[in-house]
Amino acid sequence: MDYLQIEGGTQLHGSIRISGAKNSALPVIAAALLSDVPVEIENLPNVVDIRTLLKLLGILGARVEHADDTARIDASRIESTRAVYEIVAQMRASILVLGPLLSRFGECEVSLPGGCAIGQRPIDLHLKALEQMGAQIEIRSGYVHAIAPEEGLHGAKVIFDKISVGATENTLMAAALAHDRTEIINAAREPEIGQLAQMLTEGGARVEGIGTSRLIVHGTGGEPLRFPDPIRVIPDRIEAGTYLCAAAITHSKITLEDVEIEHIQSIVDKLEGMGCSFSLQGRALTIAAPSSRLKGVNIVTAEYPGFPTDMQAQFMAVATLAEDESLIEERLFENRFMHVSELNRLGADIWLKGNVAAVKPVERLYGADVMATDLRASSALVLAALAAEGTTRVRRIYHLDRGYENLEGKLEALGARIVRKHEA
Ligand code: UD1
């Protein structure tokens, strides 16, 4: 198994390019199932989750050509509409094929994703929305069996009682080929939703209200979509935020190329509050962290445009070395604090009470062996290791490989002493 070995205490400098957003690329790839002609997707991040979803589409019968950061997906002929357990168990986001398969082919079976390390993560909102559009849904033998009415799904007024990124995406894709209009109330507003809605519109299913929590989709009534131009995946706001935190914790000045500043405003605001300064030139963002200790920070995670739960762990790492106490409250997932005990192994002083972590400042962190537990928790450990005295080995980095393109290569390019090693 691979692990990362990091020698802490080096300042970072220079610039790196931010990759395409994994969480935007996933629904974009799933939406290719809505088309009966090939779809080209550009700026895909080179990460395991993307390869997993492309593999699933291949198993369904789509022809997939994938090279570098581009994929061409031809879903004109699909042989199966069954998303098997073996793939869905590897990646929960596979559930995103449910909406498009159902609306285009009238039936499908998708394995239940089950819980995951950060919480239960049910899919009740996805299923309820599809039922409102006429689908009959049964759960049997660990699979969701969904059947659309003979004439296809119909539009509906879907009111989410909780904001869900995945449920909004599945509903948008199902609505794209439905009859009549679908109104989604309390929709998620993440930039990834904006990209998907824009793509569906370009493909022929007009979406109104993009960027707001009320989306209206004018379905094509069963006509597959056609995408005239390649879809270019937006930059990864969480990857950008992670490198900003890397600069903050190492008191460095670095530049990130290809950043969409609007998407990371809440992250930039928090880092500014901690004492970092920023300058933007076009799509290149430079962060300069002070040489003195950073100020503490108070964070409550929220849906976009609030502070992203996917940045909670990284900020906790930065907060360990601040000059005063920080309070970090997790509001989205019930079990997203597994990095706490690992950060404490590196010398942090973090106390948990329910869904709030009190981060008491320490003078220094010390290198140790630590274990990655989920994707963003893993990057928090890498950040802490960059600032720790001595050597840290971060194990189970397959979590990192799911969502960060070449993390060690990019950090090395910035001057970090980090190397991937293999252990039998
Ligand atoms: C997406 C992101 C993930 C991010 C999360 C929240 C992708 C591939 N993943 O995950 O990185 O952390 O948004 O920003 O884009 N919920 C229900 N019932 C449902 C669906 C969700 O109760 O049917 C709950 C979840 O358990 C969670 C909350 O709603 O507590 C938000 O989850 P959701 O927005 O759906 O997250 P994902 O789409 O799975």
GROMACS .gro file of C-alpha atoms and ligand atoms in nm:
model
  463
    1MET     CA    1   0.000   0.000   0.000
    2ASP     CA    2   0.121   0.351  -0.079
    3TYR     CA    3   0.188   0.612   0.185
    4LEU     CA    4   0.315   0.970   0.182
    5GLN     CA    5   0.629   1.063   0.370
    6ILE     CA    6   0.658   1.429   0.454
    7GLU     CA    7   0.942   1.623   0.615
    8GLY     CA    8   0.781   1.926   0.772
    9GLY     CA    9   0.904   2.278   0.824
   10THR     CA   10   0.965   2.391   0.467
   11GLN     CA   11   0.814   2.711   0.330
   12LEU     CA   12   0.629   2.686  -0.002
   13HIS     CA   13   0.677   2.914  -0.302
   14GLY     CA   14   0.591   2.931  -0.669
   15SER     CA   15   0.271   2.848  -0.853
   16ILE     CA   16   0.059   2.550  -0.949
   17ARG     CA   17  -0.248   2.500  -1.164
   18ILE     CA   18  -0.579   2.397  -1.010
   19SER     CA   19  -0.739   2.095  -1.176
   20GLY     CA   20  -1.098   2.050  -1.286
   21ALA     CA   21  -1.348   1.989  -1.007
   22LYS     CA   22  -1.408   1.624  -0.926
   23ASN     CA   23  -1.753   1.703  -0.787
   24SER     CA   24  -1.850   1.885  -1.103
   25ALA     CA   25  -1.699   1.629  -1.339
   26LEU     CA   26  -1.900   1.346  -1.182
   27PRO     CA   27  -2.251   1.480  -1.265
   28VAL     CA   28  -2.125   1.603  -1.602
   29ILE     CA   29  -2.013   1.249  -1.685
   30ALA     CA   30  -2.343   1.104  -1.560
   31ALA     CA   31  -2.532   1.356  -1.774
   32ALA     CA   32  -2.359   1.217  -2.084
   33LEU     CA   33  -2.607   0.928  -2.046
   34LEU     CA   34  -2.881   1.172  -2.147
   35SER     CA   35  -2.740   1.205  -2.497
   36ASP     CA   36  -2.760   0.972  -2.796
   37VAL     CA   37  -2.457   1.130  -2.961
   38PRO     CA   38  -2.100   1.149  -2.827
   39VAL     CA   39  -2.025   1.407  -2.559
   40GLU     CA   40  -1.680   1.557  -2.511
   41ILE     CA   41  -1.567   1.659  -2.165
   42GLU     CA   42  -1.251   1.863  -2.101
   43ASN     CA   43  -1.049   1.954  -1.793
   44LEU     CA   44  -1.123   1.630  -1.610
   45PRO     CA   45  -0.909   1.583  -1.302
   46ASN     CA   46  -0.687   1.276  -1.309
   47VAL     CA   47  -0.830   1.112  -0.997
   48VAL     CA   48  -0.964   0.768  -0.913
   49ASP     CA   49  -1.330   0.874  -0.870
   50ILE     CA   50  -1.345   0.995  -1.228
   51ARG     CA   51  -1.198   0.670  -1.359
   52THR     CA   52  -1.448   0.475  -1.146
   53LEU     CA   53  -1.749   0.654  -1.294
   54LEU     CA   54  -1.614   0.623  -1.649
   55LYS     CA   55  -1.568   0.252  -1.582
   56LEU     CA   56  -1.929   0.226  -1.469
   57LEU     CA   57  -2.048   0.392  -1.789
   58GLY     CA   58  -1.835   0.146  -1.983
   59ILE     CA   59  -1.997  -0.147  -1.799
   60LEU     CA   60  -2.338  -0.005  -1.892
   61GLY     CA   61  -2.230  -0.021  -2.255
   62ALA     CA   62  -2.126   0.337  -2.329
   63ARG     CA   63  -1.815   0.375  -2.542
   64VAL     CA   64  -1.564   0.577  -2.342
   65GLU     CA   65  -1.238   0.719  -2.474
   66HIS     CA   66  -1.035   0.877  -2.197
   67ALA     CA   67  -0.693   1.033  -2.242
   68ASP     CA   68  -0.522   1.298  -2.030
   69ASP     CA   69  -0.789   1.539  -1.910
   70THR     CA   70  -1.042   1.468  -2.183
   71ALA     CA   71  -1.311   1.205  -2.227
   72ARG     CA   72  -1.543   1.128  -2.514
   73ILE     CA   73  -1.852   0.938  -2.407
   74ASP     CA   74  -2.083   0.778  -2.659
   75ALA     CA   75  -2.398   0.654  -2.484
   76SER     CA   76  -2.595   0.603  -2.806
   77ARG     CA   77  -2.619   0.233  -2.732
   78ILE     CA   78  -2.651   0.113  -2.377
   79GLU     CA   79  -2.656  -0.261  -2.304
   80SER     CA   80  -2.746  -0.256  -1.938
   81THR     CA   81  -2.913  -0.018  -1.696
   82ARG     CA   82  -2.783  -0.192  -1.384
   83ALA     CA   83  -2.523  -0.005  -1.177
   84VAL     CA   84  -2.359  -0.288  -0.994
   85TYR     CA   85  -2.267  -0.302  -0.627
   86GLU     CA   86  -1.898  -0.357  -0.701
   87ILE     CA   87  -1.870  -0.005  -0.847
   88VAL     CA   88  -2.124   0.182  -0.634
   89ALA     CA   89  -1.957   0.047  -0.319
   90GLN     CA   90  -1.630   0.206  -0.435
   91MET     CA   91  -1.788   0.545  -0.486
   92ARG     CA   92  -2.116   0.677  -0.352
   93ALA     CA   93  -2.148   0.935  -0.629
   94SER     CA   94  -2.231   0.646  -0.866
   95ILE     CA   95  -2.588   0.709  -0.749
   96LEU     CA   96  -2.580   0.999  -0.998
   97VAL     CA   97  -2.655   0.757  -1.283
   98LEU     CA   98  -3.000   0.690  -1.133
   99GLY     CA   99  -3.176   1.001  -1.269
  100PRO     CA  100  -3.029   0.991  -1.621
  101LEU     CA  101  -3.073   0.613  -1.669
  102LEU     CA  102  -3.433   0.630  -1.553
  103SER     CA  103  -3.533   0.927  -1.765
  104ARG     CA  104  -3.360   0.807  -2.081
  105PHE     CA  105  -3.429   0.432  -2.066
  106GLY     CA  106  -3.744   0.412  -1.851
  107GLU     CA  107  -3.601   0.173  -1.596
  108CYS     CA  108  -3.283   0.098  -1.405
  109GLU     CA  109  -3.135  -0.077  -1.108
  110VAL     CA  110  -2.874   0.099  -0.899
  111SER     CA  111  -2.705  -0.056  -0.600
  112LEU     CA  112  -2.772   0.123  -0.271
  113PRO     CA  113  -2.456   0.312  -0.178
  114GLY     CA  114  -2.484   0.244   0.194
  115GLY     CA  115  -2.324   0.454   0.465
  116CYS     CA  116  -1.974   0.588   0.456
  117ALA     CA  117  -1.708   0.698   0.699
  118ILE     CA  118  -1.842   1.052   0.740
  119GLY     CA  119  -2.201   0.954   0.811
  120GLN     CA  120  -2.514   0.766   0.709
  121ARG     CA  121  -2.577   0.959   0.390
  122PRO     CA  122  -2.923   0.832   0.292
  123ILE     CA  123  -3.071   0.879  -0.058
  124ASP     CA  124  -3.434   0.927   0.044
  125LEU     CA  125  -3.450   1.274  -0.115
  126HIS     CA  126  -3.330   1.139  -0.452
  127LEU     CA  127  -3.594   0.865  -0.449
  128LYS     CA  128  -3.881   1.087  -0.331
  129ALA     CA  129  -3.819   1.336  -0.611
  130LEU     CA  130  -3.817   1.063  -0.875
  131GLU     CA  131  -4.140   0.919  -0.734
  132GLN     CA  132  -4.301   1.260  -0.762
  133MET     CA  133  -4.207   1.251  -1.131
  134GLY     CA  134  -4.400   0.925  -1.170
  135ALA     CA  135  -4.132   0.664  -1.100
  136GLN     CA  136  -4.217   0.345  -0.918
  137ILE     CA  137  -3.938   0.259  -0.684
  138GLU     CA  138  -3.868  -0.055  -0.490
  139ILE     CA  139  -3.570  -0.152  -0.283
  140ARG     CA  140  -3.484  -0.520  -0.330
  141SER     CA  141  -3.170  -0.716  -0.250
  142GLY     CA  142  -2.966  -0.404  -0.193
  143TYR     CA  143  -3.069  -0.239  -0.519
  144VAL     CA  144  -3.297   0.051  -0.607
  145HIS     CA  145  -3.529  -0.071  -0.882
  146ALA     CA  146  -3.687   0.224  -1.059
  147ILE     CA  147  -3.943   0.219  -1.340
  148ALA     CA  148  -4.084   0.523  -1.520
  149PRO     CA  149  -4.442   0.536  -1.652
  150GLU     CA  150  -4.477   0.405  -2.010
  151GLU     CA  151  -4.495   0.757  -2.154
  152GLY     CA  152  -4.189   0.863  -1.952
  153LEU     CA  153  -4.132   1.072  -1.640
  154HIS     CA  154  -4.346   1.382  -1.599
  155GLY     CA  155  -4.262   1.719  -1.451
  156ALA     CA  156  -4.341   1.784  -1.086
  157LYS     CA  157  -4.302   2.037  -0.810
  158VAL     CA  158  -4.025   1.896  -0.596
  159ILE     CA  159  -3.977   2.059  -0.259
  160PHE     CA  160  -3.668   1.936  -0.076
  161ASP     CA  161  -3.702   1.952   0.301
  162LYS     CA  162  -3.322   1.940   0.323
  163ILE     CA  163  -3.065   2.082   0.084
  164SER     CA  164  -2.882   1.804  -0.100
  165VAL     CA  165  -2.627   1.843  -0.377
  166GLY     CA  166  -2.668   1.487  -0.509
  167ALA     CA  167  -3.049   1.487  -0.492
  168THR     CA  168  -3.064   1.820  -0.675
  169GLU     CA  169  -2.835   1.681  -0.946
  170ASN     CA  170  -3.031   1.358  -0.989
  171THR     CA  171  -3.359   1.549  -1.006
  172LEU     CA  172  -3.220   1.794  -1.262
  173MET     CA  173  -3.101   1.510  -1.486
  174ALA     CA  174  -3.427   1.316  -1.454
  175ALA     CA  175  -3.627   1.632  -1.526
  176ALA     CA  176  -3.419   1.709  -1.835
  177LEU     CA  177  -3.591   1.437  -2.040
  178ALA     CA  178  -3.926   1.445  -1.859
  179HIS     CA  179  -4.251   1.578  -2.004
  180ASP     CA  180  -4.338   1.934  -1.906
  181ARG     CA  181  -4.168   2.142  -1.645
  182THR     CA  182  -4.020   2.049  -1.312
  183GLU     CA  183  -3.983   2.301  -1.036
  184ILE     CA  184  -3.720   2.231  -0.772
  185ILE     CA  185  -3.762   2.425  -0.449
  186ASN     CA  186  -3.482   2.442  -0.190
  187ALA     CA  187  -3.231   2.325  -0.449
  188ALA     CA  188  -2.861   2.318  -0.365
  189ARG     CA  189  -2.673   2.618  -0.510
  190GLU     CA  190  -2.320   2.478  -0.530
  191PRO     CA  191  -2.122   2.583  -0.840
  192GLU     CA  192  -2.131   2.218  -0.947
  193ILE     CA  193  -2.510   2.243  -0.974
  194GLY     CA  194  -2.467   2.557  -1.184
  195GLN     CA  195  -2.236   2.376  -1.423
  196LEU     CA  196  -2.475   2.083  -1.461
  197ALA     CA  197  -2.778   2.309  -1.514
  198GLN     CA  198  -2.586   2.507  -1.775
  199MET     CA  199  -2.486   2.185  -1.952
  200LEU     CA  200  -2.846   2.057  -1.959
  201THR     CA  201  -2.958   2.389  -2.103
  202GLU     CA  202  -2.694   2.371  -2.377
  203GLY     CA  203  -2.814   2.017  -2.449
  204GLY     CA  204  -3.175   2.123  -2.503
  205ALA     CA  205  -3.343   2.105  -2.160
  206ARG     CA  206  -3.374   2.466  -2.055
  207VAL     CA  207  -3.307   2.534  -1.686
  208GLU     CA  208  -3.415   2.865  -1.534
  209GLY     CA  209  -3.300   3.007  -1.202
  210ILE     CA  210  -2.942   2.883  -1.229
  211GLY     CA  211  -2.752   2.986  -0.916
  212THR     CA  212  -3.070   3.016  -0.708
  213SER     CA  213  -3.250   2.771  -0.483
  214ARG     CA  214  -3.553   2.756  -0.719
  215LEU     CA  215  -3.478   2.579  -1.043
  216ILE     CA  216  -3.723   2.526  -1.326
  217VAL     CA  217  -3.642   2.261  -1.583
  218HIS     CA  218  -3.824   2.248  -1.915
  219GLY     CA  219  -3.794   1.879  -2.004
  220THR     CA  220  -3.759   1.759  -2.362
  221GLY     CA  221  -4.040   1.500  -2.328
  222GLY     CA  222  -3.814   1.205  -2.395
  223GLU     CA  223  -3.590   1.354  -2.666
  224PRO     CA  224  -3.223   1.281  -2.583
  225LEU     CA  225  -2.998   1.583  -2.536
  226ARG     CA  226  -2.733   1.698  -2.785
  227PHE     CA  227  -2.430   1.891  -2.668
  228PRO     CA  228  -2.291   2.098  -2.952
  229ASP     CA  229  -1.968   2.200  -2.777
  230PRO     CA  230  -1.730   2.022  -2.542
  231ILE     CA  231  -1.813   2.066  -2.174
  232ARG     CA  232  -1.524   2.220  -1.981
  233VAL     CA  233  -1.523   2.123  -1.613
  234ILE     CA  234  -1.497   2.421  -1.374
  235PRO     CA  235  -1.190   2.452  -1.147
  236ASP     CA  236  -1.192   2.258  -0.822
  237ARG     CA  237  -1.276   2.500  -0.542
  238ILE     CA  238  -1.188   2.245  -0.273
  239GLU     CA  239  -0.850   2.169  -0.426
  240ALA     CA  240  -0.785   2.545  -0.443
  241GLY     CA  241  -0.892   2.585  -0.081
  242THR     CA  242  -0.665   2.302   0.027
  243TYR     CA  243  -0.357   2.466  -0.129
  244LEU     CA  244  -0.452   2.800   0.024
  245CYS     CA  245  -0.449   2.623   0.360
  246ALA     CA  246  -0.112   2.468   0.274
  247ALA     CA  247   0.026   2.820   0.224
  248ALA     CA  248  -0.139   2.943   0.545
  249ILE     CA  249  -0.003   2.668   0.770
  250THR     CA  250   0.351   2.701   0.630
  251HIS     CA  251   0.351   3.087   0.636
  252SER     CA  252   0.414   3.093   0.263
  253LYS     CA  253   0.333   3.291  -0.047
  254ILE     CA  254   0.207   3.088  -0.345
  255THR     CA  255   0.000   3.143  -0.657
  256LEU     CA  256  -0.284   2.924  -0.781
  257GLU     CA  257  -0.360   2.935  -1.154
  258ASP     CA  258  -0.712   2.886  -1.288
  259VAL     CA  259  -0.920   2.980  -0.988
  260GLU     CA  260  -1.282   3.092  -0.993
  261ILE     CA  261  -1.266   3.344  -0.709
  262GLU     CA  262  -1.641   3.367  -0.662
  263HIS     CA  263  -1.655   2.995  -0.580
  264ILE     CA  264  -1.402   3.022  -0.297
  265GLN     CA  265  -1.510   3.350  -0.138
  266SER     CA  266  -1.608   3.195   0.196
  267ILE     CA  267  -1.269   3.021   0.216
  268VAL     CA  268  -1.076   3.336   0.127
  269ASP     CA  269  -1.278   3.536   0.383
  270LYS     CA  270  -1.185   3.296   0.663
  271LEU     CA  271  -0.816   3.299   0.571
  272GLU     CA  272  -0.822   3.679   0.553
  273GLY     CA  273  -0.971   3.683   0.901
  274MET     CA  274  -0.680   3.466   1.016
  275GLY     CA  275  -0.431   3.720   0.880
  276CYS     CA  276  -0.355   3.609   0.521
  277SER     CA  277  -0.366   3.851   0.231
  278PHE     CA  278  -0.469   3.790  -0.128
  279SER     CA  279  -0.422   3.936  -0.473
  280LEU     CA  280  -0.600   3.832  -0.788
  281GLN     CA  281  -0.472   3.874  -1.143
  282GLY     CA  282  -0.717   3.738  -1.392
  283ARG     CA  283  -0.770   3.381  -1.279
  284ALA     CA  284  -0.445   3.360  -1.081
  285LEU     CA  285  -0.480   3.401  -0.706
  286THR     CA  286  -0.181   3.472  -0.482
  287ILE     CA  287  -0.200   3.414  -0.110
  288ALA     CA  288   0.057   3.560   0.129
  289ALA     CA  289   0.046   3.424   0.481
  290PRO     CA  290   0.206   3.627   0.761
  291SER     CA  291   0.533   3.505   0.915
  292SER     CA  292   0.376   3.544   1.260
  293ARG     CA  293   0.116   3.306   1.402
  294LEU     CA  294  -0.229   3.317   1.245
  295LYS     CA  295  -0.536   3.425   1.438
  296GLY     CA  296  -0.791   3.163   1.545
  297VAL     CA  297  -1.104   3.112   1.341
  298ASN     CA  298  -1.467   3.026   1.406
  299ILE     CA  299  -1.636   2.811   1.145
  300VAL     CA  300  -1.983   2.669   1.099
  301THR     CA  301  -2.018   2.450   0.791
  302ALA     CA  302  -2.313   2.522   0.565
  303GLU     CA  303  -2.446   2.471   0.216
  304TYR     CA  304  -2.305   2.696  -0.057
  305PRO     CA  305  -2.245   2.989  -0.047
  306GLY     CA  306  -2.167   2.912   0.319
  307PHE     CA  307  -1.845   2.758   0.439
  308PRO     CA  308  -1.799   2.414   0.274
  309THR     CA  309  -1.792   2.100   0.487
  310ASP     CA  310  -1.530   1.973   0.243
  311MET     CA  311  -1.288   2.238   0.382
  312GLN     CA  312  -1.359   2.180   0.751
  313ALA     CA  313  -1.077   1.932   0.814
  314GLN     CA  314  -0.813   2.143   0.635
  315PHE     CA  315  -0.902   2.454   0.836
  316MET     CA  316  -0.883   2.251   1.153
  317ALA     CA  317  -0.526   2.158   1.064
  318VAL     CA  318  -0.438   2.525   1.010
  319ALA     CA  319  -0.612   2.627   1.334
  320THR     CA  320  -0.396   2.391   1.545
  321LEU     CA  321  -0.103   2.635   1.520
  322ALA     CA  322  -0.299   2.960   1.548
  323GLU     CA  323  -0.234   3.205   1.833
  324ASP     CA  324  -0.574   3.160   1.994
  325GLU     CA  325  -0.855   2.907   2.020
  326SER     CA  326  -1.079   2.818   1.725
  327LEU     CA  327  -1.429   2.670   1.727
  328ILE     CA  328  -1.537   2.454   1.436
  329GLU     CA  329  -1.893   2.332   1.406
  330GLU     CA  330  -1.991   2.062   1.156
  331ARG     CA  331  -2.354   2.095   1.051
  332LEU     CA  332  -2.377   1.871   0.743
  333PHE     CA  333  -2.239   1.531   0.834
  334GLU     CA  334  -2.272   1.361   1.170
  335ASN     CA  335  -1.936   1.189   1.181
  336ARG     CA  336  -1.695   1.415   1.002
  337PHE     CA  337  -1.433   1.452   1.276
  338MET     CA  338  -1.221   1.144   1.231
  339HIS     CA  339  -0.918   1.359   1.157
  340VAL     CA  340  -0.931   1.494   1.512
  341SER     CA  341  -0.762   1.199   1.679
  342GLU     CA  342  -0.501   1.180   1.401
  343LEU     CA  343  -0.425   1.553   1.427
  344ASN     CA  344  -0.389   1.504   1.802
  345ARG     CA  345  -0.133   1.229   1.731
  346LEU     CA  346   0.070   1.501   1.558
  347GLY     CA  347   0.056   1.709   1.877
  348ALA     CA  348  -0.262   1.911   1.824
  349ASP     CA  349  -0.493   1.984   2.117
  350ILE     CA  350  -0.845   1.943   1.986
  351TRP     CA  351  -1.149   1.867   2.200
  352LEU     CA  352  -1.476   1.740   2.064
  353LYS     CA  353  -1.818   1.800   2.208
  354GLY     CA  354  -2.097   1.676   1.985
  355ASN     CA  355  -2.057   1.841   1.648
  356VAL     CA  356  -1.824   2.117   1.773
  357ALA     CA  357  -1.447   2.095   1.788
  358ALA     CA  358  -1.253   2.331   2.011
  359VAL     CA  359  -0.903   2.370   1.870
  360LYS     CA  360  -0.664   2.489   2.140
  361PRO     CA  361  -0.345   2.637   2.002
  362VAL     CA  362  -0.016   2.450   2.041
  363GLU     CA  363   0.339   2.577   1.989
  364ARG     CA  364   0.432   2.304   1.743
  365LEU     CA  365   0.325   1.982   1.579
  366TYR     CA  366   0.555   1.679   1.566
  367GLY     CA  367   0.579   1.425   1.283
  368ALA     CA  368   0.421   1.083   1.346
  369ASP     CA  369   0.256   0.792   1.169
  370VAL     CA  370  -0.105   0.876   1.093
  371MET     CA  371  -0.392   0.718   0.908
  372ALA     CA  372  -0.612   0.882   0.648
  373THR     CA  373  -0.981   0.813   0.709
  374ASP     CA  374  -1.164   0.992   0.430
  375LEU     CA  375  -1.079   1.218   0.139
  376ARG     CA  376  -1.065   1.561   0.302
  377ALA     CA  377  -0.946   1.431   0.639
  378SER     CA  378  -0.646   1.291   0.452
  379SER     CA  379  -0.552   1.627   0.308
  380ALA     CA  380  -0.578   1.782   0.655
  381LEU     CA  381  -0.314   1.537   0.776
  382VAL     CA  382  -0.086   1.627   0.487
  383LEU     CA  383  -0.125   1.998   0.570
  384ALA     CA  384  -0.043   1.939   0.936
  385ALA     CA  385   0.259   1.730   0.833
  386LEU     CA  386   0.391   2.019   0.618
  387ALA     CA  387   0.414   2.229   0.933
  388ALA     CA  388   0.518   1.956   1.178
  389GLU     CA  389   0.872   1.909   1.303
  390GLY     CA  390   1.026   1.592   1.166
  391THR     CA  391   0.883   1.312   0.954
  392THR     CA  392   0.518   1.219   0.911
  393ARG     CA  393   0.395   0.915   0.726
  394VAL     CA  394   0.033   0.941   0.609
  395ARG     CA  395  -0.107   0.595   0.540
  396ARG     CA  396  -0.417   0.479   0.352
  397ILE     CA  397  -0.374   0.751   0.093
  398TYR     CA  398  -0.609   0.576  -0.149
  399HIS     CA  399  -0.860   0.821   0.001
  400LEU     CA  400  -0.649   1.111  -0.129
  401ASP     CA  401  -0.611   0.954  -0.470
  402ARG     CA  402  -0.989   0.950  -0.507
  403GLY     CA  403  -1.006   1.327  -0.522
  404TYR     CA  404  -0.672   1.509  -0.544
  405GLU     CA  405  -0.482   1.506  -0.871
  406ASN     CA  406  -0.112   1.448  -0.809
  407LEU     CA  407  -0.115   1.603  -0.462
  408GLU     CA  408   0.245   1.513  -0.386
  409GLY     CA  409   0.365   1.634  -0.729
  410LYS     CA  410   0.196   1.971  -0.686
  411LEU     CA  411   0.326   2.016  -0.331
  412GLU     CA  412   0.674   1.913  -0.441
  413ALA     CA  413   0.658   2.171  -0.719
  414LEU     CA  414   0.590   2.426  -0.444
  415GLY     CA  415   0.901   2.315  -0.258
  416ALA     CA  416   0.753   2.073  -0.004
  417ARG     CA  417   0.955   1.768   0.095
  418ILE     CA  418   0.704   1.498   0.020
  419VAL     CA  419   0.743   1.159  -0.138
  420ARG     CA  420   0.510   0.869  -0.216
  421LYS     CA  421   0.639   0.536  -0.098
  422HIS     CA  422   0.519   0.185  -0.142
  423GLU     CA  423   0.499  -0.068   0.135
  424ALA     CA  424   0.425  -0.433   0.064
  425UD1     C1  425  -2.178   1.629  -0.211
  425UD1     C2  426  -2.029   1.627  -0.237
  425UD1     C3  427  -1.952   1.614  -0.105
  425UD1     C4  428  -1.995   1.725  -0.008
  425UD1     C5  429  -2.146   1.727   0.007
  425UD1     C6  430  -2.196   1.844   0.090
  425UD1     C7  431  -2.017   1.521  -0.454
  425UD1     C8  432  -1.978   1.402  -0.533
  425UD1     N1  433  -2.000   1.514  -0.321
  425UD1     O1  434  -2.213   1.503  -0.151
  425UD1     O2  435  -1.813   1.626  -0.134
  425UD1     O3  436  -1.936   1.701   0.118
  425UD1     O4  437  -2.209   1.737  -0.122
  425UD1     O5  438  -2.151   1.964   0.037
  425UD1     O6  439  -2.057   1.622  -0.508
  425UD1     N2  440  -2.908   1.374   0.275
  425UD1     C9  441  -3.025   1.312   0.316
  425UD1     N3  442  -3.100   1.246   0.221
  425UD1    C10  443  -3.064   1.241   0.089
  425UD1    C11  444  -2.946   1.307   0.049
  425UD1    C12  445  -2.871   1.372   0.145
  425UD1     O7  446  -3.060   1.314   0.434
  425UD1     O8  447  -3.138   1.180   0.010
  425UD1    C13  448  -2.826   1.446   0.375
  425UD1    C14  449  -2.684   1.389   0.386
  425UD1     O9  450  -2.678   1.276   0.472
  425UD1    C15  451  -2.606   1.507   0.440
  425UD1    C16  452  -2.677   1.627   0.373
  425UD1    O10  453  -2.804   1.578   0.330
  425UD1    O11  454  -2.622   1.517   0.579
  425UD1    C17  455  -2.603   1.683   0.254
  425UD1    O12  456  -2.570   1.578   0.165
  425UD1     P1  457  -2.559   1.598   0.008
  425UD1    O13  458  -2.561   1.743  -0.024
  425UD1    O14  459  -2.659   1.510  -0.058
  425UD1    O15  460  -2.415   1.541  -0.019
  425UD1     P2  461  -2.366   1.458  -0.145
  425UD1    O16  462  -2.437   1.502  -0.267
  425UD1    O17  463  -2.366   1.313  -0.111
   0.00000   0.00000   0.00000
